[in-house]
XYZ file of C-alpha atoms in Angstrom:
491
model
C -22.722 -47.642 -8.584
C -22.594 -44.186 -6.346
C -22.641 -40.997 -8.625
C -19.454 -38.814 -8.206
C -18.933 -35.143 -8.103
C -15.507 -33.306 -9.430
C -14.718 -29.005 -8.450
C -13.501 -26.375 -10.386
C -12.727 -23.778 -8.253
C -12.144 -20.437 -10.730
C -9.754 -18.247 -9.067
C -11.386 -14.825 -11.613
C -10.753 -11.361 -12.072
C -14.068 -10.674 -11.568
C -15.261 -13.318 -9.035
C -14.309 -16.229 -7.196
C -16.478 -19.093 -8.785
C -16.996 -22.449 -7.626
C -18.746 -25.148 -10.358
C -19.668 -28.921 -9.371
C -19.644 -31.146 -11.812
C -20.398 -35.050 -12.030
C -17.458 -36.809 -13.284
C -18.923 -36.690 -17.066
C -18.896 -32.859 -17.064
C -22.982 -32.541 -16.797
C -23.462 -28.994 -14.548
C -24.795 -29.446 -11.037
C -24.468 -26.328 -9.226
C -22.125 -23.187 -8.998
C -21.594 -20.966 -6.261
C -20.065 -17.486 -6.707
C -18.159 -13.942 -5.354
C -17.690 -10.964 -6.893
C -14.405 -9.193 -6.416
C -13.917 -5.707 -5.704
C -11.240 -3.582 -7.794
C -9.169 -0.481 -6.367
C -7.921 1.934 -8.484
C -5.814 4.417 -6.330
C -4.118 6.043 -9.285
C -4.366 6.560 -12.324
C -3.707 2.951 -14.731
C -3.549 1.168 -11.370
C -5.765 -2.276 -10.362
C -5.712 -3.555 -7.519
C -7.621 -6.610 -5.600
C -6.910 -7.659 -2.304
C -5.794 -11.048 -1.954
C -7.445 -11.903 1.379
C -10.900 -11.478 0.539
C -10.265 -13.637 -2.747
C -9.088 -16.448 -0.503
C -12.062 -16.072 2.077
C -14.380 -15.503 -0.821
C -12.885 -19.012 -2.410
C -14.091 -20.744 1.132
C -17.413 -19.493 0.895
C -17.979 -20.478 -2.675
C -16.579 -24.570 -2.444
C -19.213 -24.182 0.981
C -22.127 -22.988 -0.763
C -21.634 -25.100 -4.182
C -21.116 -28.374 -1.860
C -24.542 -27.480 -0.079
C -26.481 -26.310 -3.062
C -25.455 -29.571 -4.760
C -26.991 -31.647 -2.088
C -24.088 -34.586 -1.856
C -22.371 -36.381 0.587
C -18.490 -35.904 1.411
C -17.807 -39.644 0.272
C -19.007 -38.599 -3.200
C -16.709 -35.589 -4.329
C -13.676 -36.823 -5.674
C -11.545 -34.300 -6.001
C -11.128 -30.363 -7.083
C -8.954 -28.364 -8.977
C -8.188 -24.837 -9.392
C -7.935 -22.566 -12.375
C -6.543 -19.033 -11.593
C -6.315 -15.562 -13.608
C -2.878 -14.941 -14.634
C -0.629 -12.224 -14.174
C -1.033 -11.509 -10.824
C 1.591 -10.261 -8.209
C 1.577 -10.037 -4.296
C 4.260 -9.226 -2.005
C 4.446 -11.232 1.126
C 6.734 -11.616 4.175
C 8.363 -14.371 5.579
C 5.011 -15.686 7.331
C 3.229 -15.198 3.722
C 1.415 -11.957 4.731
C 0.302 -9.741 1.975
C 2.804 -6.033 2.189
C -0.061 -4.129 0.278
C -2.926 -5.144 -2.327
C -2.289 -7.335 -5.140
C -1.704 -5.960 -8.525
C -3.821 -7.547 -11.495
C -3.638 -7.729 -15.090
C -5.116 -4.728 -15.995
C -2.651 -2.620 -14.193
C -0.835 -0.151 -16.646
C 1.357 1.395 -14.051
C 4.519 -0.110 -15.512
C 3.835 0.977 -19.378
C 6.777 3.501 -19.193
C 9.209 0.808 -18.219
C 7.700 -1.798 -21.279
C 8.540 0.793 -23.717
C 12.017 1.299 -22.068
C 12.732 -1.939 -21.794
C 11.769 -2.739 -25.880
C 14.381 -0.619 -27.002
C 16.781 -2.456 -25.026
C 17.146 -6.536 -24.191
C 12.899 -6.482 -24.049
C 12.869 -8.699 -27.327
C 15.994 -10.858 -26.156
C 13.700 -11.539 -22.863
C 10.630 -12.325 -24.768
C 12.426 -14.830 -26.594
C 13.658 -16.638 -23.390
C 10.080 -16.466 -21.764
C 7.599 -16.181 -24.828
C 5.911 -13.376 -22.082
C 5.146 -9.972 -24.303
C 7.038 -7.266 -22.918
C 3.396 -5.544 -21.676
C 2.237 -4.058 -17.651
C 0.268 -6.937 -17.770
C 3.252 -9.259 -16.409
C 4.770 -9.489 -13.064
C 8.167 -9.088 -14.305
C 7.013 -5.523 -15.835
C 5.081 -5.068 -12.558
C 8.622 -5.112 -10.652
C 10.502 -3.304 -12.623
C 8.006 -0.808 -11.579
C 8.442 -1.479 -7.887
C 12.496 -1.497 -8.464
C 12.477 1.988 -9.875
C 10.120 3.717 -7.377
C 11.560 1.873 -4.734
C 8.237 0.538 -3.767
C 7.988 -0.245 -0.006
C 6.376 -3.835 -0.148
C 8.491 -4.761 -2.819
C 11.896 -3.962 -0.560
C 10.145 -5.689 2.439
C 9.155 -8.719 0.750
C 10.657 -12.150 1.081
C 8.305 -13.716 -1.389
C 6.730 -12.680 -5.011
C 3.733 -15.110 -5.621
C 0.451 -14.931 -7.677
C -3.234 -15.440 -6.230
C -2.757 -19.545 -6.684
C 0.188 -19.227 -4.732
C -1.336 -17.326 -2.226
C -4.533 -19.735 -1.855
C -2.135 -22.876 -1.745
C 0.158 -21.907 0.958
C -2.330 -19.870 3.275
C -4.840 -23.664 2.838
C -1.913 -26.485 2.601
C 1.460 -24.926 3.708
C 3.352 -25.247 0.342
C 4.638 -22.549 -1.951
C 4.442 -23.833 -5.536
C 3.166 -22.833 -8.858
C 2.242 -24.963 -11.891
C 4.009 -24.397 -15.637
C 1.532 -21.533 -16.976
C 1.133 -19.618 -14.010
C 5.293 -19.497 -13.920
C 5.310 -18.808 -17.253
C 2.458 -15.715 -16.967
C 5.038 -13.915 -14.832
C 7.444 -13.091 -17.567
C 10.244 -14.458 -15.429
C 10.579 -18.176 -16.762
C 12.688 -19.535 -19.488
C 10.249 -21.961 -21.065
C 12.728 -24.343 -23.061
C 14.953 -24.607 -19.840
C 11.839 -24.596 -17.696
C 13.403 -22.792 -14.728
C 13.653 -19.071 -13.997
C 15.275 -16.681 -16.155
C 18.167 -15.462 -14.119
C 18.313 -12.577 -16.435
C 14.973 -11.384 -16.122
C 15.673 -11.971 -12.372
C 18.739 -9.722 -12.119
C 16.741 -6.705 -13.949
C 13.815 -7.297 -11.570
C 16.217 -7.087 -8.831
C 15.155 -10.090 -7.238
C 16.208 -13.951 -6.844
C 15.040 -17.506 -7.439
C 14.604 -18.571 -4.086
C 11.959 -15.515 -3.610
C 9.870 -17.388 -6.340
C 8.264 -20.458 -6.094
C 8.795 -24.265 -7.047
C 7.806 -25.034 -10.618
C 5.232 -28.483 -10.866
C 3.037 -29.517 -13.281
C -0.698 -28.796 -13.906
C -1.993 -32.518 -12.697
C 0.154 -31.856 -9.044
C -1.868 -33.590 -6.213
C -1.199 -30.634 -3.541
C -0.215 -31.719 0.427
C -3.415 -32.048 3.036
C -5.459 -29.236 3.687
C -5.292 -27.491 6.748
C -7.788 -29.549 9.471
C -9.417 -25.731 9.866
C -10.091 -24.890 6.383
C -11.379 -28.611 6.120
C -14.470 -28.129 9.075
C -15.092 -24.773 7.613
C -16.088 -25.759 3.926
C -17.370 -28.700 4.892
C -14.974 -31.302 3.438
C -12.055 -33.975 4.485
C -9.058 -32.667 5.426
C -7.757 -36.324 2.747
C -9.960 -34.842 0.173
C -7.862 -34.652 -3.408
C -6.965 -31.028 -4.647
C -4.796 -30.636 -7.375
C -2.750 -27.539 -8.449
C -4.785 -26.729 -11.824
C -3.560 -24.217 -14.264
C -4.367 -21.067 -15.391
C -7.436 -19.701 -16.651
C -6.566 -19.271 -20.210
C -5.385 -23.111 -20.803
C -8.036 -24.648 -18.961
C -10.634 -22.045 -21.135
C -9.199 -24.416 -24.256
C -9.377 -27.726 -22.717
C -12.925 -27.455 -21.234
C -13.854 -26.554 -24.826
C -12.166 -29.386 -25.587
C -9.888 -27.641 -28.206
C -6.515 -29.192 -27.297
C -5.822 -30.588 -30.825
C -3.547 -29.490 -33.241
C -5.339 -26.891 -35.867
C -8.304 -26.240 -32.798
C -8.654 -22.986 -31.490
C -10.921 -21.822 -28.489
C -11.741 -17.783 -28.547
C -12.905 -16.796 -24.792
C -15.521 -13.273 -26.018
C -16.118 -11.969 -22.262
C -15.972 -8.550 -21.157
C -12.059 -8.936 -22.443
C -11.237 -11.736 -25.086
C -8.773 -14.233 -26.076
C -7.607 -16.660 -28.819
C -5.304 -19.345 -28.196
C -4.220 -22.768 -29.624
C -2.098 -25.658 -27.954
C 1.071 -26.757 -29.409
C 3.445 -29.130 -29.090
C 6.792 -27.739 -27.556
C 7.547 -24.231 -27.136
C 7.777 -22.499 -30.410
C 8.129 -18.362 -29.654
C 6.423 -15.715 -32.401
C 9.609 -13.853 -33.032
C 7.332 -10.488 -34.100
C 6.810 -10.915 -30.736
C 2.426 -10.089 -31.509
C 1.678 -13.616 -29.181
C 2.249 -14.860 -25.993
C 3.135 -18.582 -25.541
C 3.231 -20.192 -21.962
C 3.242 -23.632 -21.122
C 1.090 -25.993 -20.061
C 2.828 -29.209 -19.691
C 6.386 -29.626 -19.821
C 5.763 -30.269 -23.827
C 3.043 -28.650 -24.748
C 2.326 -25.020 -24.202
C -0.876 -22.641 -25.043
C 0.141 -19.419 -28.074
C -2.718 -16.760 -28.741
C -3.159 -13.389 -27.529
C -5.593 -11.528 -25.068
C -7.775 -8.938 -26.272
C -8.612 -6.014 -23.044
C -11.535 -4.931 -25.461
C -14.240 -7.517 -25.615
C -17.895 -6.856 -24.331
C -16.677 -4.014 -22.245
C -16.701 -1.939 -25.705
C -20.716 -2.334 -25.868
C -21.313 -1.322 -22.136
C -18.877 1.813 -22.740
C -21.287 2.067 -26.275
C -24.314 1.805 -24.488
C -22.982 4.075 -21.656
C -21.746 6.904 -23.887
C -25.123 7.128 -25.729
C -26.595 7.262 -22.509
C -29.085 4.300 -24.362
C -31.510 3.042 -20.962
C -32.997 0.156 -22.981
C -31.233 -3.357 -22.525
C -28.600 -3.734 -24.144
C -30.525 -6.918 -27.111
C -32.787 -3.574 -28.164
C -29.350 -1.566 -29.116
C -27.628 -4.830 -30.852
C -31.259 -4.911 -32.892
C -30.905 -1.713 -34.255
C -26.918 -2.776 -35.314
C -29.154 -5.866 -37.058
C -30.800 -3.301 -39.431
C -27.387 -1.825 -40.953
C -25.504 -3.664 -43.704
C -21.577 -5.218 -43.243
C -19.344 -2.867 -43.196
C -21.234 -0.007 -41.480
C -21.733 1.922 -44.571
C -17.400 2.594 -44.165
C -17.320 3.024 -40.390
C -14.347 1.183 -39.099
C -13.389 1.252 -35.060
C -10.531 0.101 -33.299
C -11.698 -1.401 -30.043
C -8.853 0.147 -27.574
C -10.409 1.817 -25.405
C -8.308 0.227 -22.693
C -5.131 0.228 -23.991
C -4.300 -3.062 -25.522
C -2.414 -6.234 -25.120
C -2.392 -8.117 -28.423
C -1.574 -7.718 -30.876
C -0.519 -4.203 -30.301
C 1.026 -4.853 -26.962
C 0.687 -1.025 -26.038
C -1.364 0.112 -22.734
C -1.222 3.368 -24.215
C -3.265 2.391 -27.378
C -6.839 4.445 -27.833
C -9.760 3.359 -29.820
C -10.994 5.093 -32.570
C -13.993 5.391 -35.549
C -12.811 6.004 -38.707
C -15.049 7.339 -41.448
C -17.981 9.005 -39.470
C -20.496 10.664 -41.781
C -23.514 12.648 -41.609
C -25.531 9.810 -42.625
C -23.966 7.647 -39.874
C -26.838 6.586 -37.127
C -26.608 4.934 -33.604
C -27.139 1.313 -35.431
C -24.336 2.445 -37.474
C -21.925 2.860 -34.260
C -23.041 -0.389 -32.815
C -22.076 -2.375 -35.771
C -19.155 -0.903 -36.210
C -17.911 -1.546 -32.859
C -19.191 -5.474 -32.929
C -17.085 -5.880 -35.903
C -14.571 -4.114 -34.596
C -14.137 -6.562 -31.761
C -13.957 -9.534 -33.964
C -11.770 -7.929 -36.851
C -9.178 -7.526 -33.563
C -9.622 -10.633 -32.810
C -8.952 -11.737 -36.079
C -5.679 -10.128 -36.333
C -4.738 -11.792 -33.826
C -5.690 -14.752 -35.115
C -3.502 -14.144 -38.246
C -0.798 -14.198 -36.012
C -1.515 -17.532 -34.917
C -1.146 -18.943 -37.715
C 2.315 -18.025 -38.346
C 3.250 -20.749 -35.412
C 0.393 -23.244 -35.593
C -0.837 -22.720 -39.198
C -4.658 -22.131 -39.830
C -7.050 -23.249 -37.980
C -9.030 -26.627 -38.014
C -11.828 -25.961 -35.948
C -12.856 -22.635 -34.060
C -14.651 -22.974 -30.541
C -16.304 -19.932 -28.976
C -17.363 -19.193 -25.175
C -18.639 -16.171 -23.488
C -20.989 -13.461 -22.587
C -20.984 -11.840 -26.177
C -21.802 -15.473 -27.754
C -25.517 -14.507 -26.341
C -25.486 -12.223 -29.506
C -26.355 -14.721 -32.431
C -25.201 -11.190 -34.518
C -21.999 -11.072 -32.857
C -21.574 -14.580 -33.232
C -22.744 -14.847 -37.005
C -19.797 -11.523 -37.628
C -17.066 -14.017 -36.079
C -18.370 -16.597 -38.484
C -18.306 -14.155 -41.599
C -14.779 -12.792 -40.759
C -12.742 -15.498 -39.780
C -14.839 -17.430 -42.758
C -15.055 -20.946 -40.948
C -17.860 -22.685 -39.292
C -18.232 -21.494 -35.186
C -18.552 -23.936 -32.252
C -20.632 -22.483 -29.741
C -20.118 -23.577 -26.026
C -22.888 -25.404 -24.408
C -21.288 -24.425 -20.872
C -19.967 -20.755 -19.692
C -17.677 -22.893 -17.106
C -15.374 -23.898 -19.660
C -12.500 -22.861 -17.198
C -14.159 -24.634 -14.182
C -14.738 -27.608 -15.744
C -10.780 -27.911 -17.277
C -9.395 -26.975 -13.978
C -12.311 -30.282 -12.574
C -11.000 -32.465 -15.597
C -7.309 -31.483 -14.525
C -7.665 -32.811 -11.154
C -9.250 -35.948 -12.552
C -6.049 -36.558 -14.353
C -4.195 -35.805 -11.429
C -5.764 -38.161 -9.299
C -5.929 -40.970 -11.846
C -9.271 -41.241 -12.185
C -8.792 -40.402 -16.156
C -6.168 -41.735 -18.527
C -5.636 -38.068 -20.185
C -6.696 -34.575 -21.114
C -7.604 -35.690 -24.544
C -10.163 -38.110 -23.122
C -12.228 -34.637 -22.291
C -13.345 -35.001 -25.782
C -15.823 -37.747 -24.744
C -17.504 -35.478 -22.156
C -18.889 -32.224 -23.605
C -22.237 -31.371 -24.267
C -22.649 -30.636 -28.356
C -22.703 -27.209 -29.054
C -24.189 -25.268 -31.612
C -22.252 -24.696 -35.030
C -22.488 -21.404 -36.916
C -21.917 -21.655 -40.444
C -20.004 -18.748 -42.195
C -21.329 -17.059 -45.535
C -18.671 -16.811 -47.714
C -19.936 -14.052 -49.857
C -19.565 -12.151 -46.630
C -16.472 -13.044 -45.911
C -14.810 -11.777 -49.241
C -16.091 -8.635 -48.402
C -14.579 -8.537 -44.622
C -11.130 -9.581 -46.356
C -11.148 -6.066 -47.686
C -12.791 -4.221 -44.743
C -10.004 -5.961 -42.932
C -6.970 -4.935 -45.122
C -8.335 -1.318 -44.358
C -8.585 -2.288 -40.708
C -4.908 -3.284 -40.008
C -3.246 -0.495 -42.211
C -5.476 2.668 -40.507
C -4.652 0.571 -37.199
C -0.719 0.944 -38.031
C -0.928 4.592 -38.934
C -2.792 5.308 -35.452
C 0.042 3.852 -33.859
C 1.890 6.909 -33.742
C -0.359 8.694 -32.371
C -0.637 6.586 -28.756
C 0.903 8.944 -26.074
């Protein structure tokens, strides 16, 4: 029997990535694009949307070449996309100016204006923090200044939207890209017609809502010759980045939790339904029509070390500065830091948010810092971890994938904190290959995402020491009460 091949095409922040996979999930190749970022003001981010979509042909050419196999033997692909995206496009879907990403803070003025008014009523309808990050804060924005490509558009569509109608000619978006925007009502799952009218914009702007496992129309004869593929080839719709993160880690139980430790971070757990965290401290967005993915996103993950390492002007790699955090006992001799240095989304939920060390000394040293700032990172993720559980209960299992996993200390901290054994990733395309097992499902070749299970690699466990993680309990209690009173102080 003929080996076959499966795509995740990874629609990134920072790069387009392309992953082949045979249909078991062992790695073949990956091909990949970095993007580049524009910041014209101040809090803005911007990508442009074109070169994303050329960039995405080059990769699925280059992966299909560097993986050596013949057109008959690739079954399908699938895409996973970064959420919170927004583009404004005329009638013949042509971008009015650059695409705004998750990262932009223009809009923070308009999240705080819009909590003290129907912001928590909204969140309740779309489970979508009230936070820049969205689309829906994102036009606000553009309503109030009047922006011109938002009064010239006929569409508002995200990067998979973008890709899908510019290759097969159909404007659609799956359940958890729909439900990134802030703009859908996930128990009635169909726009929000209140979130609408304060956006000042309607339905029929948006796209149609389908599910993750959509087989999408036939792809444009041109595209086809240029990558190298059938025109009849399967693609399926996907999902966004964050779900497919938890089901290529295979942690799509109840009680299992996947934590993405990148340059940002994430923690997020499937559930059945659509159950809303009325503090309003996580996000929940679906997935299926009955299921959906809660956690919250971190914007302070590995980028904390670089901006470390960059502010101590260290030139060493960056192993020979984690080495010297090795040295210094838990706790940092009392040095505590709040990882916002770029703003925050959860659980704070304030782009205006600044990090902070607490409890400097004389005797404090450059190892000192370094700890403090790994623990940091996984104390914040741990918080929002706590929140969690007050939807899903604690958790069962804990899976971990990521750049900072390459630090067995960093790794050993997020044992010791969250006090439960670690599963380490055996693959950094956890993304790529949900999006790959997505369109498997789609095209029938699988029964369901919970068959996944059968085809990962083992990881590595990390087992906790629990003598260490009575003594983060406290560090933590001191954590999240100086992290309230610094709240005030975020202008």
């Amino acid at each position: 029997m003929q080996k076959e091949y499966v795509i995740g095409l990874d629609l990134g922040t920072t790069s387009v990535k392309t992953v082949l996979f045979d249909t078991n999930g062992q790695f073949i190749a990956e091909a990949e694009r970095l993007n580049t970022f524009y910041y014209p003001n101040p809090d803005w981010a911007e990508q442009d949307p074109q070169e994303l979509e050329k960039s995405a042909r080059f990769a699925l050419k280059e992966v299909i070449e560097k993986g050596k196999i013949g057109q008959d033997h690739l079954v399908a692909i699938g895409f996973s996309c970064a959420m919170h995206s927004l583009i404004c496009v005329d009638e013949q879907y042509q971008p009015l100016s650059n695409m705004i990403i998750w990262s932009d803070g223009r809009s923070s003025r308009q999240a705080e204006s819009l909590k003290e008014g129907k912001g928590k009523e909204i969140f309740l309808k779309t489970g979508a923090p009230i936070h820049p990050m969205t689309p829906f804060l994102k036009l606000l924005w553009m309503k109030e200044m009047k922006d011109e490509a938002y009064l010239e558009a006929a569409y508002y569509i995200s990067m998979q939207e973008y890709l899908i109608e510019k290759w097969f000619g159909e404007r659609i978006i799956d359940y958890s890209m729909a439900s990134a925007t802030g703009l859908l009502n996930i128990q009635k799952v169909e726009w929000e017609e209140e979130a609408l009218e304060l956006a000042g914009i309607r339905k029929e702007q948006l796209s149609k809502i389908v599910p993750p496992t959509t087989r999408l129309p036939r792809l444009k004869s041109e595209i086809a010759k240029e990558i190298g593929i059938s025109e009849d080839l399967p693609f399926v719709i996907g999902a966004a980045d964050g779900q497919l993160a938890n089901l290529g880690d295979g942690a799509i139980a109840p009680g299992e939790v996947a934590i993405s430790a990148g340059t940002s971070g994430a923690i997020r757990q499937f559930i059945s339904g659509a159950a809303v965290n009325e503090t309003e401290e996580t996000f929940t967005y679906l997935f299926t029509k009955n299921s959906s993915i809660i956690g919250g996103a971190t914007n302070n993950g590995g980028i904390t070390l670089q901006w470390l390492k960059d502010l101590l002007d260290f030139k060493g790699p960056l192993e020979d500065l984690l080495l010297e955090a090795e040295a210094i006992d838990l706790g940092a001799e009392g040095l505590i830091f709040h990882p916002y240095i770029n703003g925050e989304r959860a659980p704070l939920w304030n782009q205006r948010a600044k990090g902070n060390f607490y409890g400097l000394t004389i005797g404090h040293t450059r190892g000192h810092l370094v700890r403090a700032v790994l623990e940091g990172i996984v104390l914040n993720l741990y918080q929002i971890g706590q929140s969690l559980e007050k939807l899903a209960g604690p958790p069962k299992k804990i899976c971990v994938n990521g750049g900072l996993t390459k630090s067995s200390l960093w790794v050993q901290i997020l044992a010791d904190v969250f006090g439960q054994e670690i599963h380490l990733s055996d693959t950094p395309y956890s993304a790529a290959w949900g999006a790959a097992w997505t369109a498997l499902v789609g095209i029938e070749k699988v029964g369901s995402f919970e068959e996944i299970k059968d085809n990962l690699p083992a990881g590595k466990v990390v087992s906790p020491n629990h003598l260490r993680h009575e003594k983060y309990k406290r560090i933590f209690k001191q954590y999240e009460r100086f992290g309230k009173d610094l709240a005030a102080y975020f202008i």
